PDB file of C-alpha atoms in Angstrom:
ATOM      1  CA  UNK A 201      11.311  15.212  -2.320  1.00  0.00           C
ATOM      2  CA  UNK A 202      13.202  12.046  -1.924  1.00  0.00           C
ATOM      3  CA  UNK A 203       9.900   9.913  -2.489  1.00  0.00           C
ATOM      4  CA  UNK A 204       9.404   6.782  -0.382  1.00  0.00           C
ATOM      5  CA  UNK A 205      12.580   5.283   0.772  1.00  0.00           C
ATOM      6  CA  UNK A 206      12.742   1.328   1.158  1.00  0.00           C
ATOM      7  CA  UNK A 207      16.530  -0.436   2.028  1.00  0.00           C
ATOM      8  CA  UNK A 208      17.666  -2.948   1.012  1.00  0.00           C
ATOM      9  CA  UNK A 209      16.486  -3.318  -2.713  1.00  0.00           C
ATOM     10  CA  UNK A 210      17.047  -7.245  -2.601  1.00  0.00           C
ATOM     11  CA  UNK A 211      17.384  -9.454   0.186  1.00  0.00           C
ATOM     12  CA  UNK A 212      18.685 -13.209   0.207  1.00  0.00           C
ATOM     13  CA  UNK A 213      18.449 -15.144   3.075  1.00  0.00           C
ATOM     14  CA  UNK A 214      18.275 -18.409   4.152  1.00  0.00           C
ATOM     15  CA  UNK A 215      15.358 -20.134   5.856  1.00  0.00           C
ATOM     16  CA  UNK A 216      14.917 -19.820   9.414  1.00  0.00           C
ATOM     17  CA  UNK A 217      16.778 -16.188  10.031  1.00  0.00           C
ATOM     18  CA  UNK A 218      14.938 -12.731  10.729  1.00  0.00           C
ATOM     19  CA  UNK A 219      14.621 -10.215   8.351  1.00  0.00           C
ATOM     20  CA  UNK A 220      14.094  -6.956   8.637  1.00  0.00           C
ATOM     21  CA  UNK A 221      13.335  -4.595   5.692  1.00  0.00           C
ATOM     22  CA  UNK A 222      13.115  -0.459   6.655  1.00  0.00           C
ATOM     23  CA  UNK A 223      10.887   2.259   5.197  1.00  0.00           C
ATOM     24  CA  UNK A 224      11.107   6.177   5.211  1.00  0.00           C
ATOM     25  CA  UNK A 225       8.126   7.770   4.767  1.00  0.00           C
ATOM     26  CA  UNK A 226       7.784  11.331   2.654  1.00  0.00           C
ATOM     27  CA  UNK A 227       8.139  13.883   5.072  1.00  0.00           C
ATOM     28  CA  UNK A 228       4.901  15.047   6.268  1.00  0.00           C
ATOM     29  CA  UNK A 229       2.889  11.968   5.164  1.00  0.00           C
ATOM     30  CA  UNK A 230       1.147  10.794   8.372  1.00  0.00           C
ATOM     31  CA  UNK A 231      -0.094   7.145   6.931  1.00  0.00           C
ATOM     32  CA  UNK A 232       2.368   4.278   6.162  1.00  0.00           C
ATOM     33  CA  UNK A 233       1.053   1.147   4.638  1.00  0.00           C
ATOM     34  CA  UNK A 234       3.121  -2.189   4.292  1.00  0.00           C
ATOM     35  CA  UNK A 235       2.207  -4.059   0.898  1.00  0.00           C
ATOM     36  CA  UNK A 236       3.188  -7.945  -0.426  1.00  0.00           C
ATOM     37  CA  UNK A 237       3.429  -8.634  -3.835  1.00  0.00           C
ATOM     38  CA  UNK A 238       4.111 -12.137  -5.266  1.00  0.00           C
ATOM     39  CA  UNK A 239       2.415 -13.888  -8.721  1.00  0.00           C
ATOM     40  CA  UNK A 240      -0.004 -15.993  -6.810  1.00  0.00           C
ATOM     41  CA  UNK A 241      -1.997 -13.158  -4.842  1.00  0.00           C
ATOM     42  CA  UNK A 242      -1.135 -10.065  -6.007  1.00  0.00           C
ATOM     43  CA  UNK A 243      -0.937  -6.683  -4.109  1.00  0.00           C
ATOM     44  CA  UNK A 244      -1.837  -7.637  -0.565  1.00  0.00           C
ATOM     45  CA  UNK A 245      -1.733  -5.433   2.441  1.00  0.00           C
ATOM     46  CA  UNK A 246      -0.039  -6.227   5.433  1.00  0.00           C
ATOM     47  CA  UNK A 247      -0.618  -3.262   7.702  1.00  0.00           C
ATOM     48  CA  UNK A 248      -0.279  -0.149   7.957  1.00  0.00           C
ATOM     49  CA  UNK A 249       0.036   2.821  10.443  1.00  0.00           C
ATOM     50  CA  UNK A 250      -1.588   6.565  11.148  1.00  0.00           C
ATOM     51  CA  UNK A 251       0.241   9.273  12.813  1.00  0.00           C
ATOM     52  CA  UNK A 252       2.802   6.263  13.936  1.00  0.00           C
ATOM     53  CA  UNK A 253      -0.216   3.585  15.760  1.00  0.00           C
ATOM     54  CA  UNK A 254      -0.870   0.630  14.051  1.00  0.00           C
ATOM     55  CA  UNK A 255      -4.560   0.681  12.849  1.00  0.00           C
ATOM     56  CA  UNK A 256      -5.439  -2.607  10.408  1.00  0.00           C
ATOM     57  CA  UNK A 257      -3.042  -5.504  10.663  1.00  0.00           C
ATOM     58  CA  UNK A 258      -5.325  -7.946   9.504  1.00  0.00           C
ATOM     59  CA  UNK A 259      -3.434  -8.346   6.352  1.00  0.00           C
ATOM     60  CA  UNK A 260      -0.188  -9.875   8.426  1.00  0.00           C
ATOM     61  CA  UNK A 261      -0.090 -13.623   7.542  1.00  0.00           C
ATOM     62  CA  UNK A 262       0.890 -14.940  11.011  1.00  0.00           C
ATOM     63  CA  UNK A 263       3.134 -14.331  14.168  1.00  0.00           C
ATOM     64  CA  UNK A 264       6.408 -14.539  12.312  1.00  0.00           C
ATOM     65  CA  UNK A 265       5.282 -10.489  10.527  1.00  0.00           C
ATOM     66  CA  UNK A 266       5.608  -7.939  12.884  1.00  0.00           C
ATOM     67  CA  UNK A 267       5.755  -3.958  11.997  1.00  0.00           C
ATOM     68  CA  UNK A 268       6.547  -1.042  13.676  1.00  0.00           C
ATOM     69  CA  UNK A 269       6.647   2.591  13.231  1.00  0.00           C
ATOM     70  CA  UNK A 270       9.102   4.611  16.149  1.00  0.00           C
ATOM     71  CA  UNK A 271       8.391   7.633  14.999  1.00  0.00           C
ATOM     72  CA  UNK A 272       7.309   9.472  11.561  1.00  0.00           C
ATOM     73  CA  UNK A 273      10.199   8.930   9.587  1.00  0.00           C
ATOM     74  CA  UNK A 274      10.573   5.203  10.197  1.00  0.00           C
ATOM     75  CA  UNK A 275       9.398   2.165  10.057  1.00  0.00           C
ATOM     76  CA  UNK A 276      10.329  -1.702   9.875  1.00  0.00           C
ATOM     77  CA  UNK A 277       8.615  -4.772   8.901  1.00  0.00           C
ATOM     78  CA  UNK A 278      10.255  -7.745  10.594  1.00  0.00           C
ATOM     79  CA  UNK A 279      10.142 -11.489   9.552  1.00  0.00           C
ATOM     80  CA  UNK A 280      11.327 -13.929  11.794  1.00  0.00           C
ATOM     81  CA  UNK A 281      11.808 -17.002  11.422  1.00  0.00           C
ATOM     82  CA  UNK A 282      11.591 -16.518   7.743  1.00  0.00           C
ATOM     83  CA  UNK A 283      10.233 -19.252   5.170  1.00  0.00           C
ATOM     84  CA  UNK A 284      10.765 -19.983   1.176  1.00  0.00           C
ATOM     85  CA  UNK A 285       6.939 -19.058   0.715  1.00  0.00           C
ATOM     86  CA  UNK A 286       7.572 -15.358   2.243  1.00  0.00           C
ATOM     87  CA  UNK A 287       9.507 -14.743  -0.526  1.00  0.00           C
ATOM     88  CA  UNK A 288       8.145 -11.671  -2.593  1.00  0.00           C
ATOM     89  CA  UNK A 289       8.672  -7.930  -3.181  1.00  0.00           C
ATOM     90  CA  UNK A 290       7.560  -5.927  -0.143  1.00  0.00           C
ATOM     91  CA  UNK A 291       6.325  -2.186  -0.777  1.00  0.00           C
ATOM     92  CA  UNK A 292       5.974   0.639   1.767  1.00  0.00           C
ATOM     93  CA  UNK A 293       3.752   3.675   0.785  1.00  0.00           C
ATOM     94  CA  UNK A 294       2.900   7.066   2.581  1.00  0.00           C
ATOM     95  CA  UNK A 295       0.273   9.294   2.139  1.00  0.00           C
ATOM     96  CA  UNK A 296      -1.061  12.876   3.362  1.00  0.00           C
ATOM     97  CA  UNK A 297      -4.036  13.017   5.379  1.00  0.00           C
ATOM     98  CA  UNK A 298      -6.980  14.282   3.369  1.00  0.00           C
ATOM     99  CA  UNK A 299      -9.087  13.150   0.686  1.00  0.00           C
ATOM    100  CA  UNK A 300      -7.241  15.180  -1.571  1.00  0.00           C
ATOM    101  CA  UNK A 301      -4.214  13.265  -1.773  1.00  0.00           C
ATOM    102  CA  UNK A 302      -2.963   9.747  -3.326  1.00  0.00           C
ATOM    103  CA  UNK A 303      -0.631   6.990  -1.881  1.00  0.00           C
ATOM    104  CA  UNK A 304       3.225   6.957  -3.039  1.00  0.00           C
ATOM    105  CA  UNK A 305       4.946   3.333  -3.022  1.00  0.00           C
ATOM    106  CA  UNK A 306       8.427   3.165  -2.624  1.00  0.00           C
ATOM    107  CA  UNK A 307      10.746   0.922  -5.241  1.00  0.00           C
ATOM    108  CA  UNK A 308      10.287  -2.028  -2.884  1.00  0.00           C
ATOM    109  CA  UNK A 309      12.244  -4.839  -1.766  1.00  0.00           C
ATOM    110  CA  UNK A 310      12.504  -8.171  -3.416  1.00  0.00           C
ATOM    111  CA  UNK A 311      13.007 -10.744  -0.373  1.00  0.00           C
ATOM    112  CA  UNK A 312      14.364 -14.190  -1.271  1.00  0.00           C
ATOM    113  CA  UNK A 313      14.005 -16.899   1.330  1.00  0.00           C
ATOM    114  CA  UNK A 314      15.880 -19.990   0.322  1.00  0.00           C
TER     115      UNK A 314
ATOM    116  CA  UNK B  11     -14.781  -3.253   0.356  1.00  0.00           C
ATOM    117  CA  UNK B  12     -16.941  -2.366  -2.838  1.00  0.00           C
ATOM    118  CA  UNK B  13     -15.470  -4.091  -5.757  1.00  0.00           C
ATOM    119  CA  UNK B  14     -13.870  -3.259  -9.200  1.00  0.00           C
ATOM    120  CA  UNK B  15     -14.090  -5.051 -12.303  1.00  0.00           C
ATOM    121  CA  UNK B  16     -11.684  -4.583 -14.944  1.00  0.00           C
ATOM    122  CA  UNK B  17     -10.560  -6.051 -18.274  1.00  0.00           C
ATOM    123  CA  UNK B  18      -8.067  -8.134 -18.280  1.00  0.00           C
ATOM    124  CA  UNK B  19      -5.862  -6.692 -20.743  1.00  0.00           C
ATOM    125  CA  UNK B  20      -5.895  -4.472 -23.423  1.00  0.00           C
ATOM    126  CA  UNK B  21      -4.181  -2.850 -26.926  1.00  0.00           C
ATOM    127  CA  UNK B  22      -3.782   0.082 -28.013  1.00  0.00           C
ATOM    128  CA  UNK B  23      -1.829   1.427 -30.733  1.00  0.00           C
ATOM    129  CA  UNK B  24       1.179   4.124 -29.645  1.00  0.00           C
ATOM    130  CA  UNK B  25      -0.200   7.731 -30.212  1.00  0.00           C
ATOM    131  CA  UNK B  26      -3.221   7.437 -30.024  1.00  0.00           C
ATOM    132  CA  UNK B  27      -5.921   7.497 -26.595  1.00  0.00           C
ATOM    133  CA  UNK B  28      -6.604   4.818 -24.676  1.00  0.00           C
ATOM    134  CA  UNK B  29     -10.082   4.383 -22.764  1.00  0.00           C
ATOM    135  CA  UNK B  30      -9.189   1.799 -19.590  1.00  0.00           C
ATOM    136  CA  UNK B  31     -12.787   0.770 -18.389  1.00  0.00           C
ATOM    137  CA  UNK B  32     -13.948   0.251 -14.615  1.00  0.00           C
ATOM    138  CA  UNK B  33     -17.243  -0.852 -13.693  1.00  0.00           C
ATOM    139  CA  UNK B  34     -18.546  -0.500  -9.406  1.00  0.00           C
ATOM    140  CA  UNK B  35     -21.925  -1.373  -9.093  1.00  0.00           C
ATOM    141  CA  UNK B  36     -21.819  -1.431  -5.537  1.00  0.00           C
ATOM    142  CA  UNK B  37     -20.423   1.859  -4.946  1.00  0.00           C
ATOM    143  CA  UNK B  38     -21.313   3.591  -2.029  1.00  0.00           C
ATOM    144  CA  UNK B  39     -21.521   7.891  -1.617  1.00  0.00           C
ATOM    145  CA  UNK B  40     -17.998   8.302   0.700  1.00  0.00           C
ATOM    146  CA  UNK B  41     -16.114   6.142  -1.932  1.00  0.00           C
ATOM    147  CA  UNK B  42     -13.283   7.621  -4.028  1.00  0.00           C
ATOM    148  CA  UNK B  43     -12.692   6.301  -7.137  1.00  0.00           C
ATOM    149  CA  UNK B  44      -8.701   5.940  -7.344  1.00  0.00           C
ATOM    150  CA  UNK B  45      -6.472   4.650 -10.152  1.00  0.00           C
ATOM    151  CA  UNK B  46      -3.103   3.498  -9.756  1.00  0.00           C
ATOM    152  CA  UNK B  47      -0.597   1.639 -12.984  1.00  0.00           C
ATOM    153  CA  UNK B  48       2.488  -0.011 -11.795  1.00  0.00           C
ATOM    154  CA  UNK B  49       5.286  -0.450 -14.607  1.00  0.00           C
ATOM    155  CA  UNK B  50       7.231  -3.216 -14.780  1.00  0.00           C
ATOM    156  CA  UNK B  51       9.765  -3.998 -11.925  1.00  0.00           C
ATOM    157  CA  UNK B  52       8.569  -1.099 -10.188  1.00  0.00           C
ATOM    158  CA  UNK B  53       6.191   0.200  -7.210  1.00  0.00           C
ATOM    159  CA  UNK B  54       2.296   1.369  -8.155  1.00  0.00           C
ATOM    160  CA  UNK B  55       2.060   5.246  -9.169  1.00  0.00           C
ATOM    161  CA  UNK B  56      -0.680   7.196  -8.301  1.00  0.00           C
ATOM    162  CA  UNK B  57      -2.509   8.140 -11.334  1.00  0.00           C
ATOM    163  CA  UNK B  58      -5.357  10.504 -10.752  1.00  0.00           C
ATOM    164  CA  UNK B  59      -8.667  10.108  -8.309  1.00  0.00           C
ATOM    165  CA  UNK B  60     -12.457  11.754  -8.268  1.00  0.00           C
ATOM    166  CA  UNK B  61     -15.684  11.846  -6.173  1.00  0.00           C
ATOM    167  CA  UNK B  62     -18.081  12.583  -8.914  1.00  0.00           C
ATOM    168  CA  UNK B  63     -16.748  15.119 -11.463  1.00  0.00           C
ATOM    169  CA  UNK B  64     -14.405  14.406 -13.857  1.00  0.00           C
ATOM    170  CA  UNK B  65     -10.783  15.228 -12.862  1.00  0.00           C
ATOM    171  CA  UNK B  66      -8.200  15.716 -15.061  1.00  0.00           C
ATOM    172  CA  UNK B  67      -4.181  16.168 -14.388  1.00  0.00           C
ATOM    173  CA  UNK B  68      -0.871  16.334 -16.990  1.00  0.00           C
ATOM    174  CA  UNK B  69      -1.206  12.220 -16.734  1.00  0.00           C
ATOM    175  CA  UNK B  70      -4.843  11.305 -17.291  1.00  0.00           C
ATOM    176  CA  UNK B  71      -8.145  12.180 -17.393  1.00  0.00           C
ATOM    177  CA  UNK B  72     -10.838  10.328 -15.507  1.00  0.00           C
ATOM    178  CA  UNK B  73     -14.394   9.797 -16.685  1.00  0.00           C
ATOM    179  CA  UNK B  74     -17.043   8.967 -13.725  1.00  0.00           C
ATOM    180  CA  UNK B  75     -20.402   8.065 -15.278  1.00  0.00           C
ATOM    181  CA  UNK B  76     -23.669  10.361 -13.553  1.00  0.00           C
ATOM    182  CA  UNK B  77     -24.647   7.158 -11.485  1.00  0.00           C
ATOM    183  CA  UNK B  78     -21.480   6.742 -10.154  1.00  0.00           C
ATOM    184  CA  UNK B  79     -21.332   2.920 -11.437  1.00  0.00           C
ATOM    185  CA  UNK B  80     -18.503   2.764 -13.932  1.00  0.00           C
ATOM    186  CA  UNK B  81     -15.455   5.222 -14.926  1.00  0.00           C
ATOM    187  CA  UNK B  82     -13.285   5.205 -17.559  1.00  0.00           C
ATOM    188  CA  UNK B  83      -9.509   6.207 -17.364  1.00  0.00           C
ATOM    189  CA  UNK B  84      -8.083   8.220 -20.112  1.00  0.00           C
ATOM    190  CA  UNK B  85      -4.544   8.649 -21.724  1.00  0.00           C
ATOM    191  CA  UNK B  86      -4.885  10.869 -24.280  1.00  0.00           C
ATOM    192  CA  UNK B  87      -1.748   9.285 -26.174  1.00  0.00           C
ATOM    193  CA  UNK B  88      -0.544   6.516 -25.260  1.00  0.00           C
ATOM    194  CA  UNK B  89       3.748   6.081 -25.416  1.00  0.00           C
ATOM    195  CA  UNK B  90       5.430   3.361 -24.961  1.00  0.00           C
ATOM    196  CA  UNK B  91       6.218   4.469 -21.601  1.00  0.00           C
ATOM    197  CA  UNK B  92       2.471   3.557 -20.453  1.00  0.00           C
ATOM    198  CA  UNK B  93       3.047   0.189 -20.717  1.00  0.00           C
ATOM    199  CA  UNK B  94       2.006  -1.029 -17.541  1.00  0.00           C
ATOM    200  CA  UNK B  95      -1.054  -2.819 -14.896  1.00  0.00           C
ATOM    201  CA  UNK B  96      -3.526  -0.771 -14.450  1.00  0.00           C
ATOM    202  CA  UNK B  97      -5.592  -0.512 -11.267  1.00  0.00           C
ATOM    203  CA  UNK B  98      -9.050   0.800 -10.536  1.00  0.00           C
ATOM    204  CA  UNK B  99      -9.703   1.048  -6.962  1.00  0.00           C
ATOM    205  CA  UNK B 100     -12.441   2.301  -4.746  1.00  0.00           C
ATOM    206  CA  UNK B 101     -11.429   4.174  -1.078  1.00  0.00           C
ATOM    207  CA  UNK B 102     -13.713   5.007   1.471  1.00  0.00           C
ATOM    208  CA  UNK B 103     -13.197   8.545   2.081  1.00  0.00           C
ATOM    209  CA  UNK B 104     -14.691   8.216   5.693  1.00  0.00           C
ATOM    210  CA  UNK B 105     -11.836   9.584   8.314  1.00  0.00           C
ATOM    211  CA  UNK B 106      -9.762   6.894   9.707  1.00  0.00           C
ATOM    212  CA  UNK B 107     -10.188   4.070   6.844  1.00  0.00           C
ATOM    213  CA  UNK B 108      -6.751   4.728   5.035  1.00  0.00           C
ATOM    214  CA  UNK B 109      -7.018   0.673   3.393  1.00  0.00           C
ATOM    215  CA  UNK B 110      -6.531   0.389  -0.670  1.00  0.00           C
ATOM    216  CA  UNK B 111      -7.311  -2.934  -1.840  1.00  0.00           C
ATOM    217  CA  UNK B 112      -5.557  -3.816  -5.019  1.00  0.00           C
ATOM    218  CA  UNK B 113      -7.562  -6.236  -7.478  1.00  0.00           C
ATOM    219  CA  UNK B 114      -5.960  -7.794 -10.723  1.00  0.00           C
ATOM    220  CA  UNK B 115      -6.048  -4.842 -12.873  1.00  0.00           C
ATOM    221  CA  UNK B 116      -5.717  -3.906 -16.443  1.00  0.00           C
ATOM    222  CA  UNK B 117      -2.546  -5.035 -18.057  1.00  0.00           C
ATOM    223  CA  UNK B 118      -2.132  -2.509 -21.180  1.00  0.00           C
ATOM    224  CA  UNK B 119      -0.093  -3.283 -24.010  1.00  0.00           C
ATOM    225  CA  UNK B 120       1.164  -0.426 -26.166  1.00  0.00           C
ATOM    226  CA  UNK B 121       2.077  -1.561 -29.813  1.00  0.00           C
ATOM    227  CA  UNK B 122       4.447   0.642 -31.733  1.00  0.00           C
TER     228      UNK B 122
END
């Protein structure tokens, strides 16, 4: 078991150009779940997915976020245009179906918009 | 969401248990109480999670009080390695409402 795969680790880029950072769910997990993380608000969620349809996306800040999830192994939360104040570390977690089962978080990204 | 209230921070000496405190007064029957600790410059880790009994797995122990209103996470002896934020966090186990809502947590400092 791999765990939760997020690419890339960091991400520089300069104001104004799309960004696009990519998940890979455990194998089998049917929920994905896109997380923000900076100083000021702590662990916010953005959206997140079951059995590949988006279900809550109230968490996405504005028009610039959009997520998707292809299939069950993939999935890709895009930023465009980006600003300095999206700058943050971006976590994608998957999870089992069931009561029975916790949420694991991949390492993240750390997204620098300058 | 039903909220969580946790210490800020708190000590605790390396070997010995730590007690992490959660109180959730306005816990309703479908929620499951879930803990989470996220080291630093890393993703959260699950931790452990119960309905009403006590659970307890090769990290933790969790104590759920007979009203439901407060639990208390337990490392039996703390390393340095538990250094971390700890979360307490309460999921509706109803089908279809997957959302965990992260508060502030409970930053715990291990002294050697």
């Amino acid at each position: 078991d791999a765990g939760v795969i997020q690419s890339p680790r960091h991400e520089v880029t300069e104001m104004g150009q799309e960004v696009t950072l990519r998940c890979k769910p455990i194998s089998g997990h049917n929920s994905l779940f896109w997380y923000r993380q900076t100083m000021m608000r702590g662990l916010e969620l953005l959206i997140y997915f079951n059995n590949n349809v988006p279900i809550d996306d109230s968490g996405m800040p504005e028009d610039r976020f959009s997520a998707k999830m292809p299939n069950a192994s993939f999935s890709t939360l895009k930023i465009q245009p980006s600003e300095p104040r999206d700058s943050a570390v971006y976590f994608c977690a998957s999870r089992r179906g069931g009561t029975g089962y916790g949420y694991t978080f991949g390492s993240g990204t750390r997204l620098t918009v300058v | 969401d039903a909220k969580t209230t946790q210490p800020n921070s708190m000590e605790s000496n390396e070997e010995e248990p730590v007690h992490l405190p959660c109180n959730h007064s306005t816990i309703s029957g479908t929620d499951y109480i879930h803990w989470y600790r996220q080291l630093p410059s890393q993703g959260p880790e699950y931790v452990i999670h119960g309905l009403t009994s006590n659970v307890n797995n090769r990290m933790a122990s969790l104590a759920i009080a007979e009203d439901r209103k407060s639990s208390t996470l337990i490392l039996h002896r703390a390393t340095l390695r538990d250094a971390a934020v700890y979360y307490c966090i309460l999921r509706d186990g109803d089908f279809g409402n997957e959302k965990l809502t992260f508060g502030t947590g409970t930053r715990l400092t291990i002294i050697p």
